[in-house]
Amino acid sequence: GAGVSQTPSNKVTEKGKYVELRCDPISGHTALYWYRQSLGQGPEFLIYFQGTGAADDSGLPNDRFFAVRPEGSVSTLKIQRTERGDSAVYLCASSREPADTEAFFGQGTRLTVV
Amino acid sequence: GNSVTQMEGPVTLSEEAFLTINCTYTATGYPSLFWYVQYPGEGLQLLLKATKADDKGSNKGFEATYRKETTSFHLEKGSVQVSDSAVYFCALSRSYNTDKLIFGTGTRLQVFP
């Protein structure tokens, strides 16, 4: 595609529910990143994929968060038993390869847990 | 650990004024430094970057110089336009690649005609 696509753009869910956030990277980009941006803050790193494997998941806050990229393209960020503190904008980015110094960001999914 | 500190906003300027947004960093090793911009309703975009000390990144009239001695990467523009109104984020990565960007909190710039 022309850019990084994230769906849905907005998601409202009840506390305790499960949610999935989808990221469709730029075609041919092997590296994919997830970040979380809370109100008034900069993006915080969550996880980075090189191909199908998670090369660095050190930013995932706890075991309720999980991400997959089974075919090395689309990625899904999964959050179990959502809490109000999970409310944030979740950003996805991709780059041609890890050594590429430009990461292209999607517009994000705004998650609100009520 | 690695971190980025940038000046709080909002920064409010008249068109054609000079802009400086301060950014300092703490890092081990030799990080790369970036400025990203987020225009209203759009995703983050890379504005400019510098990968080693004394490098100057530039784009769209914006400049920033990687100063290792002062651990700074201040963003400057000589004459801002209304269309520059956006949120600006300073960021670093552990090395020359982007596998893990560490961002500052962002600085909102508002330019009035």
PDB file of C-alpha atoms in Angstrom:
ATOM      1  CA  GLY A   1       0.000   0.000   0.000  1.00  0.00           C
ATOM      2  CA  ALA A   2       0.903   3.653  -0.137  1.00  0.00           C
ATOM      3  CA  GLY A   3       1.509   3.938   3.580  1.00  0.00           C
ATOM      4  CA  VAL A   4       1.212   2.132   6.886  1.00  0.00           C
ATOM      5  CA  SER A   5      -2.443   1.343   7.533  1.00  0.00           C
ATOM      6  CA  GLN A   6      -3.871   0.777  11.000  1.00  0.00           C
ATOM      7  CA  THR A   7      -7.350  -0.463  11.815  1.00  0.00           C
ATOM      8  CA  PRO A   8      -9.559   0.409  13.484  1.00  0.00           C
ATOM      9  CA  SER A   9      -8.791   4.100  13.816  1.00  0.00           C
ATOM     10  CA  ASN A  10     -10.794   4.223  17.044  1.00  0.00           C
ATOM     11  CA  LYS A  11     -11.744   1.473  19.459  1.00  0.00           C
ATOM     12  CA  VAL A  12     -13.823   1.774  22.591  1.00  0.00           C
ATOM     13  CA  THR A  13     -13.976  -1.284  24.802  1.00  0.00           C
ATOM     14  CA  GLU A  14     -15.100  -2.184  28.278  1.00  0.00           C
ATOM     15  CA  LYS A  15     -12.651  -2.937  31.043  1.00  0.00           C
ATOM     16  CA  GLY A  16     -11.745  -6.611  31.073  1.00  0.00           C
ATOM     17  CA  LYS A  17     -12.441  -7.203  27.382  1.00  0.00           C
ATOM     18  CA  TYR A  18     -10.016  -8.484  24.747  1.00  0.00           C
ATOM     19  CA  VAL A  19      -8.987  -6.298  21.789  1.00  0.00           C
ATOM     20  CA  GLU A  20      -6.986  -6.735  18.616  1.00  0.00           C
ATOM     21  CA  LEU A  21      -5.327  -3.890  16.753  1.00  0.00           C
ATOM     22  CA  ARG A  22      -4.171  -4.421  13.191  1.00  0.00           C
ATOM     23  CA  CYS A  23      -1.223  -2.972  11.299  1.00  0.00           C
ATOM     24  CA  ASP A  24      -0.652  -3.305   7.569  1.00  0.00           C
ATOM     25  CA  PRO A  25       2.902  -2.123   6.799  1.00  0.00           C
ATOM     26  CA  ILE A  26       4.248  -0.710   3.575  1.00  0.00           C
ATOM     27  CA  SER A  27       4.648  -3.490   1.044  1.00  0.00           C
ATOM     28  CA  GLY A  28       8.125  -4.986   1.125  1.00  0.00           C
ATOM     29  CA  HIS A  29       9.074  -3.549   4.510  1.00  0.00           C
ATOM     30  CA  THR A  30      10.637  -6.283   6.604  1.00  0.00           C
ATOM     31  CA  ALA A  31      10.826  -4.409   9.903  1.00  0.00           C
ATOM     32  CA  LEU A  32       7.683  -3.530  11.876  1.00  0.00           C
ATOM     33  CA  TYR A  33       7.367  -1.668  15.162  1.00  0.00           C
ATOM     34  CA  TRP A  34       4.628  -1.015  17.685  1.00  0.00           C
ATOM     35  CA  TYR A  35       4.601   2.028  19.940  1.00  0.00           C
ATOM     36  CA  ARG A  36       2.136   3.371  22.494  1.00  0.00           C
ATOM     37  CA  GLN A  37       1.482   7.080  22.951  1.00  0.00           C
ATOM     38  CA  SER A  38      -0.324   8.304  26.027  1.00  0.00           C
ATOM     39  CA  LEU A  39      -1.846  11.779  26.150  1.00  0.00           C
ATOM     40  CA  GLY A  40       0.822  14.469  26.321  1.00  0.00           C
ATOM     41  CA  GLN A  41       3.665  12.001  25.971  1.00  0.00           C
ATOM     42  CA  GLY A  42       5.939  10.835  23.225  1.00  0.00           C
ATOM     43  CA  PRO A  43       5.570   7.362  21.720  1.00  0.00           C
ATOM     44  CA  GLU A  44       6.955   4.512  23.828  1.00  0.00           C
ATOM     45  CA  PHE A  45       8.441   1.423  22.198  1.00  0.00           C
ATOM     46  CA  LEU A  46       6.544  -1.830  22.654  1.00  0.00           C
ATOM     47  CA  ILE A  47       7.875  -4.451  20.237  1.00  0.00           C
ATOM     48  CA  TYR A  48       9.854  -4.818  17.036  1.00  0.00           C
ATOM     49  CA  PHE A  49       9.548  -7.525  14.388  1.00  0.00           C
ATOM     50  CA  GLN A  50      12.109  -8.507  11.811  1.00  0.00           C
ATOM     51  CA  GLY A  51      10.164 -10.666   9.386  1.00  0.00           C
ATOM     52  CA  THR A  52       7.917 -13.030  11.333  1.00  0.00           C
ATOM     53  CA  GLY A  53       9.881 -13.033  14.557  1.00  0.00           C
ATOM     54  CA  ALA A  54       9.838 -10.592  17.438  1.00  0.00           C
ATOM     55  CA  ALA A  55      13.424  -9.327  17.609  1.00  0.00           C
ATOM     56  CA  ASP A  56      12.790  -7.192  20.679  1.00  0.00           C
ATOM     57  CA  ASP A  57       9.683  -7.292  22.876  1.00  0.00           C
ATOM     58  CA  SER A  58      11.239  -5.564  25.860  1.00  0.00           C
ATOM     59  CA  GLY A  59       8.712  -2.724  25.761  1.00  0.00           C
ATOM     60  CA  LEU A  60       5.597  -4.850  26.287  1.00  0.00           C
ATOM     61  CA  PRO A  61       4.342  -3.716  29.709  1.00  0.00           C
ATOM     62  CA  ASN A  62       3.093  -7.106  30.932  1.00  0.00           C
ATOM     63  CA  ASP A  63       1.845 -10.488  29.777  1.00  0.00           C
ATOM     64  CA  ARG A  64      -1.580  -9.109  28.833  1.00  0.00           C
ATOM     65  CA  PHE A  65       0.052  -7.677  25.733  1.00  0.00           C
ATOM     66  CA  PHE A  66       1.038  -9.881  22.827  1.00  0.00           C
ATOM     67  CA  ALA A  67       1.790  -9.280  19.156  1.00  0.00           C
ATOM     68  CA  VAL A  68       2.118 -11.524  16.132  1.00  0.00           C
ATOM     69  CA  ARG A  69       3.219 -11.233  12.545  1.00  0.00           C
ATOM     70  CA  PRO A  70       2.664 -14.722  11.166  1.00  0.00           C
ATOM     71  CA  GLU A  71       3.468 -14.133   7.504  1.00  0.00           C
ATOM     72  CA  GLY A  72       5.956 -11.310   7.882  1.00  0.00           C
ATOM     73  CA  SER A  73       3.532  -8.649   6.701  1.00  0.00           C
ATOM     74  CA  VAL A  74       0.393  -7.748   8.667  1.00  0.00           C
ATOM     75  CA  SER A  75       0.785  -7.595  12.432  1.00  0.00           C
ATOM     76  CA  THR A  76      -1.790  -7.783  15.193  1.00  0.00           C
ATOM     77  CA  LEU A  77      -1.339  -6.365  18.674  1.00  0.00           C
ATOM     78  CA  LYS A  78      -3.494  -8.244  21.159  1.00  0.00           C
ATOM     79  CA  ILE A  79      -4.459  -6.965  24.599  1.00  0.00           C
ATOM     80  CA  GLN A  80      -6.197  -9.263  27.080  1.00  0.00           C
ATOM     81  CA  ARG A  81      -8.247  -8.195  30.101  1.00  0.00           C
ATOM     82  CA  THR A  82      -7.993  -4.525  29.162  1.00  0.00           C
ATOM     83  CA  GLU A  83      -7.572  -1.939  31.896  1.00  0.00           C
ATOM     84  CA  ARG A  84      -8.361   1.776  31.868  1.00  0.00           C
ATOM     85  CA  GLY A  85      -4.629   2.474  31.947  1.00  0.00           C
ATOM     86  CA  ASP A  86      -4.298   0.823  28.540  1.00  0.00           C
ATOM     87  CA  SER A  87      -6.123   3.759  26.975  1.00  0.00           C
ATOM     88  CA  ALA A  88      -3.720   5.388  24.514  1.00  0.00           C
ATOM     89  CA  VAL A  89      -2.933   5.744  20.835  1.00  0.00           C
ATOM     90  CA  TYR A  90      -1.187   2.657  19.512  1.00  0.00           C
ATOM     91  CA  LEU A  91       1.175   3.422  16.664  1.00  0.00           C
ATOM     92  CA  CYS A  92       2.640   1.080  14.111  1.00  0.00           C
ATOM     93  CA  ALA A  93       5.666   1.823  11.946  1.00  0.00           C
ATOM     94  CA  SER A  94       7.625  -0.051   9.310  1.00  0.00           C
ATOM     95  CA  SER A  95      10.953   0.267   7.542  1.00  0.00           C
ATOM     96  CA  ARG A  96      12.563  -1.516   4.627  1.00  0.00           C
ATOM     97  CA  GLU A  97      15.052  -3.167   6.942  1.00  0.00           C
ATOM     98  CA  PRO A  98      16.351  -2.562  10.461  1.00  0.00           C
ATOM     99  CA  ALA A  99      19.358  -0.714   9.116  1.00  0.00           C
ATOM    100  CA  ASP A 100      17.128   1.793   7.368  1.00  0.00           C
ATOM    101  CA  THR A 101      17.118   5.033   9.295  1.00  0.00           C
ATOM    102  CA  GLU A 102      13.609   6.033   8.318  1.00  0.00           C
ATOM    103  CA  ALA A 103      10.584   4.406   9.907  1.00  0.00           C
ATOM    104  CA  PHE A 104       7.176   5.252   8.402  1.00  0.00           C
ATOM    105  CA  PHE A 105       4.343   5.593  10.886  1.00  0.00           C
ATOM    106  CA  GLY A 106       0.649   4.905  10.567  1.00  0.00           C
ATOM    107  CA  GLN A 107      -1.957   7.267  11.982  1.00  0.00           C
ATOM    108  CA  GLY A 108      -2.551   5.036  14.941  1.00  0.00           C
ATOM    109  CA  THR A 109      -5.455   3.364  16.704  1.00  0.00           C
ATOM    110  CA  ARG A 110      -6.975   5.319  19.562  1.00  0.00           C
ATOM    111  CA  LEU A 111      -7.972   2.797  22.233  1.00  0.00           C
ATOM    112  CA  THR A 112     -10.318   3.886  24.987  1.00  0.00           C
ATOM    113  CA  VAL A 113     -11.083   1.496  27.825  1.00  0.00           C
ATOM    114  CA  VAL A 114     -14.198   2.456  29.780  1.00  0.00           C
TER     115      VAL A 114
ATOM    116  CA  GLY B   1      19.256   4.465  30.549  1.00  0.00           C
ATOM    117  CA  ASN B   2      18.757   6.309  27.303  1.00  0.00           C
ATOM    118  CA  SER B   3      16.403   9.278  27.385  1.00  0.00           C
ATOM    119  CA  VAL B   4      15.429  12.439  25.534  1.00  0.00           C
ATOM    120  CA  THR B   5      14.379  15.749  27.083  1.00  0.00           C
ATOM    121  CA  GLN B   6      12.807  18.487  25.014  1.00  0.00           C
ATOM    122  CA  MET B   7      11.364  21.856  25.872  1.00  0.00           C
ATOM    123  CA  GLU B   8       7.743  22.030  26.845  1.00  0.00           C
ATOM    124  CA  GLY B   9       5.254  23.765  24.659  1.00  0.00           C
ATOM    125  CA  PRO B  10       3.329  25.231  23.299  1.00  0.00           C
ATOM    126  CA  VAL B  11       5.703  27.472  21.433  1.00  0.00           C
ATOM    127  CA  THR B  12       3.734  30.331  19.912  1.00  0.00           C
ATOM    128  CA  LEU B  13       5.297  32.424  17.154  1.00  0.00           C
ATOM    129  CA  SER B  14       4.314  34.887  14.496  1.00  0.00           C
ATOM    130  CA  GLU B  15       4.931  33.994  10.880  1.00  0.00           C
ATOM    131  CA  GLU B  16       8.547  34.605   9.762  1.00  0.00           C
ATOM    132  CA  ALA B  17       9.884  34.435  13.325  1.00  0.00           C
ATOM    133  CA  PHE B  18      12.966  32.389  14.223  1.00  0.00           C
ATOM    134  CA  LEU B  19      12.330  29.014  15.818  1.00  0.00           C
ATOM    135  CA  THR B  20      14.396  27.020  18.291  1.00  0.00           C
ATOM    136  CA  ILE B  21      13.132  23.885  20.004  1.00  0.00           C
ATOM    137  CA  ASN B  22      15.656  22.518  22.480  1.00  0.00           C
ATOM    138  CA  CYS B  23      16.447  18.819  22.753  1.00  0.00           C
ATOM    139  CA  THR B  24      19.037  17.143  24.945  1.00  0.00           C
ATOM    140  CA  TYR B  25      19.716  13.461  25.328  1.00  0.00           C
ATOM    141  CA  THR B  26      21.295  10.893  27.609  1.00  0.00           C
ATOM    142  CA  ALA B  27      22.687   7.814  25.940  1.00  0.00           C
ATOM    143  CA  THR B  28      25.402   5.232  26.070  1.00  0.00           C
ATOM    144  CA  GLY B  29      27.426   4.599  22.985  1.00  0.00           C
ATOM    145  CA  TYR B  30      26.828   6.522  19.801  1.00  0.00           C
ATOM    146  CA  PRO B  31      23.119   7.027  19.155  1.00  0.00           C
ATOM    147  CA  SER B  32      21.502   8.419  16.051  1.00  0.00           C
ATOM    148  CA  LEU B  33      19.269  11.454  16.555  1.00  0.00           C
ATOM    149  CA  PHE B  34      16.004  12.338  14.846  1.00  0.00           C
ATOM    150  CA  TRP B  35      13.304  14.961  14.675  1.00  0.00           C
ATOM    151  CA  TYR B  36       9.826  13.719  13.820  1.00  0.00           C
ATOM    152  CA  VAL B  37       6.841  15.958  13.105  1.00  0.00           C
ATOM    153  CA  GLN B  38       3.139  15.270  13.507  1.00  0.00           C
ATOM    154  CA  TYR B  39       0.845  17.572  11.569  1.00  0.00           C
ATOM    155  CA  PRO B  40      -2.801  17.761  12.654  1.00  0.00           C
ATOM    156  CA  GLY B  41      -4.663  14.607  11.662  1.00  0.00           C
ATOM    157  CA  GLU B  42      -1.567  12.902  10.248  1.00  0.00           C
ATOM    158  CA  GLY B  43       0.910  10.274  11.363  1.00  0.00           C
ATOM    159  CA  LEU B  44       4.452  10.916  12.561  1.00  0.00           C
ATOM    160  CA  GLN B  45       6.862  11.839   9.768  1.00  0.00           C
ATOM    161  CA  LEU B  46      10.621  11.928   9.831  1.00  0.00           C
ATOM    162  CA  LEU B  47      11.743  15.550   9.486  1.00  0.00           C
ATOM    163  CA  LEU B  48      15.506  15.165   9.702  1.00  0.00           C
ATOM    164  CA  LYS B  49      18.210  13.007  11.206  1.00  0.00           C
ATOM    165  CA  ALA B  50      21.905  12.876  12.103  1.00  0.00           C
ATOM    166  CA  THR B  51      23.835   9.690  12.676  1.00  0.00           C
ATOM    167  CA  LYS B  52      27.135  10.925  14.120  1.00  0.00           C
ATOM    168  CA  ALA B  53      28.639  13.797  16.042  1.00  0.00           C
ATOM    169  CA  ASP B  54      28.821  17.162  14.231  1.00  0.00           C
ATOM    170  CA  ASP B  55      26.456  15.973  11.498  1.00  0.00           C
ATOM    171  CA  LYS B  56      23.805  18.498  10.512  1.00  0.00           C
ATOM    172  CA  GLY B  57      20.412  17.255   9.441  1.00  0.00           C
ATOM    173  CA  SER B  58      18.254  19.538   7.323  1.00  0.00           C
ATOM    174  CA  ASN B  59      14.907  19.453   5.571  1.00  0.00           C
ATOM    175  CA  LYS B  60      12.181  21.956   4.619  1.00  0.00           C
ATOM    176  CA  GLY B  61      14.233  24.824   6.048  1.00  0.00           C
ATOM    177  CA  PHE B  62      14.688  23.090   9.410  1.00  0.00           C
ATOM    178  CA  GLU B  63      18.151  22.249  10.721  1.00  0.00           C
ATOM    179  CA  ALA B  64      19.618  20.451  13.719  1.00  0.00           C
ATOM    180  CA  THR B  65      23.259  19.709  14.568  1.00  0.00           C
ATOM    181  CA  TYR B  66      24.354  16.658  16.561  1.00  0.00           C
ATOM    182  CA  ARG B  67      26.445  18.125  19.406  1.00  0.00           C
ATOM    183  CA  LYS B  68      28.111  15.389  21.396  1.00  0.00           C
ATOM    184  CA  GLU B  69      29.899  17.800  23.751  1.00  0.00           C
ATOM    185  CA  THR B  70      26.590  19.276  24.919  1.00  0.00           C
ATOM    186  CA  THR B  71      24.486  16.154  24.202  1.00  0.00           C
ATOM    187  CA  SER B  72      22.073  18.308  22.237  1.00  0.00           C
ATOM    188  CA  PHE B  73      20.158  18.265  18.961  1.00  0.00           C
ATOM    189  CA  HIS B  74      18.260  21.541  18.901  1.00  0.00           C
ATOM    190  CA  LEU B  75      15.815  22.166  16.056  1.00  0.00           C
ATOM    191  CA  GLU B  76      15.983  25.544  14.295  1.00  0.00           C
ATOM    192  CA  LYS B  77      14.270  27.317  11.455  1.00  0.00           C
ATOM    193  CA  GLY B  78      15.019  30.832  10.339  1.00  0.00           C
ATOM    194  CA  SER B  79      11.512  31.842   9.266  1.00  0.00           C
ATOM    195  CA  VAL B  80       8.489  29.796  10.274  1.00  0.00           C
ATOM    196  CA  GLN B  81       5.236  29.569   8.351  1.00  0.00           C
ATOM    197  CA  VAL B  82       1.694  28.917   9.484  1.00  0.00           C
ATOM    198  CA  SER B  83       1.959  25.510   7.799  1.00  0.00           C
ATOM    199  CA  ASP B  84       4.756  24.558  10.240  1.00  0.00           C
ATOM    200  CA  SER B  85       2.214  24.384  13.064  1.00  0.00           C
ATOM    201  CA  ALA B  86       2.515  20.830  14.390  1.00  0.00           C
ATOM    202  CA  VAL B  87       3.926  18.750  17.225  1.00  0.00           C
ATOM    203  CA  TYR B  88       7.674  18.100  17.006  1.00  0.00           C
ATOM    204  CA  PHE B  89       9.323  15.076  18.627  1.00  0.00           C
ATOM    205  CA  CYS B  90      13.018  14.612  19.252  1.00  0.00           C
ATOM    206  CA  ALA B  91      14.128  10.970  19.297  1.00  0.00           C
ATOM    207  CA  LEU B  92      17.197   8.780  19.474  1.00  0.00           C
ATOM    208  CA  SER B  93      18.037   5.248  18.536  1.00  0.00           C
ATOM    209  CA  ARG B  94      20.708   3.032  19.963  1.00  0.00           C
ATOM    210  CA  SER B  95      22.625   2.919  16.735  1.00  0.00           C
ATOM    211  CA  TYR B  96      22.252   3.937  13.131  1.00  0.00           C
ATOM    212  CA  ASN B  97      19.072   1.924  12.677  1.00  0.00           C
ATOM    213  CA  THR B  98      15.555   2.456  13.940  1.00  0.00           C
ATOM    214  CA  ASP B  99      14.897  -0.752  15.797  1.00  0.00           C
ATOM    215  CA  LYS B 100      13.995   1.100  18.966  1.00  0.00           C
ATOM    216  CA  LEU B 101      13.312   4.810  18.930  1.00  0.00           C
ATOM    217  CA  ILE B 102      13.209   6.678  22.240  1.00  0.00           C
ATOM    218  CA  PHE B 103      11.098   9.821  21.989  1.00  0.00           C
ATOM    219  CA  GLY B 104      10.838  13.030  23.927  1.00  0.00           C
ATOM    220  CA  THR B 105       7.457  14.253  25.094  1.00  0.00           C
ATOM    221  CA  GLY B 106       6.898  16.483  22.072  1.00  0.00           C
ATOM    222  CA  THR B 107       6.677  20.250  21.619  1.00  0.00           C
ATOM    223  CA  ARG B 108       3.625  21.851  20.081  1.00  0.00           C
ATOM    224  CA  LEU B 109       4.388  24.753  17.730  1.00  0.00           C
ATOM    225  CA  GLN B 110       1.669  27.244  16.867  1.00  0.00           C
ATOM    226  CA  VAL B 111       2.424  29.822  14.187  1.00  0.00           C
ATOM    227  CA  PHE B 112       0.038  32.730  13.674  1.00  0.00           C
ATOM    228  CA  PRO B 113      -0.171  34.968  10.596  1.00  0.00           C
TER     229      PRO B 113
END
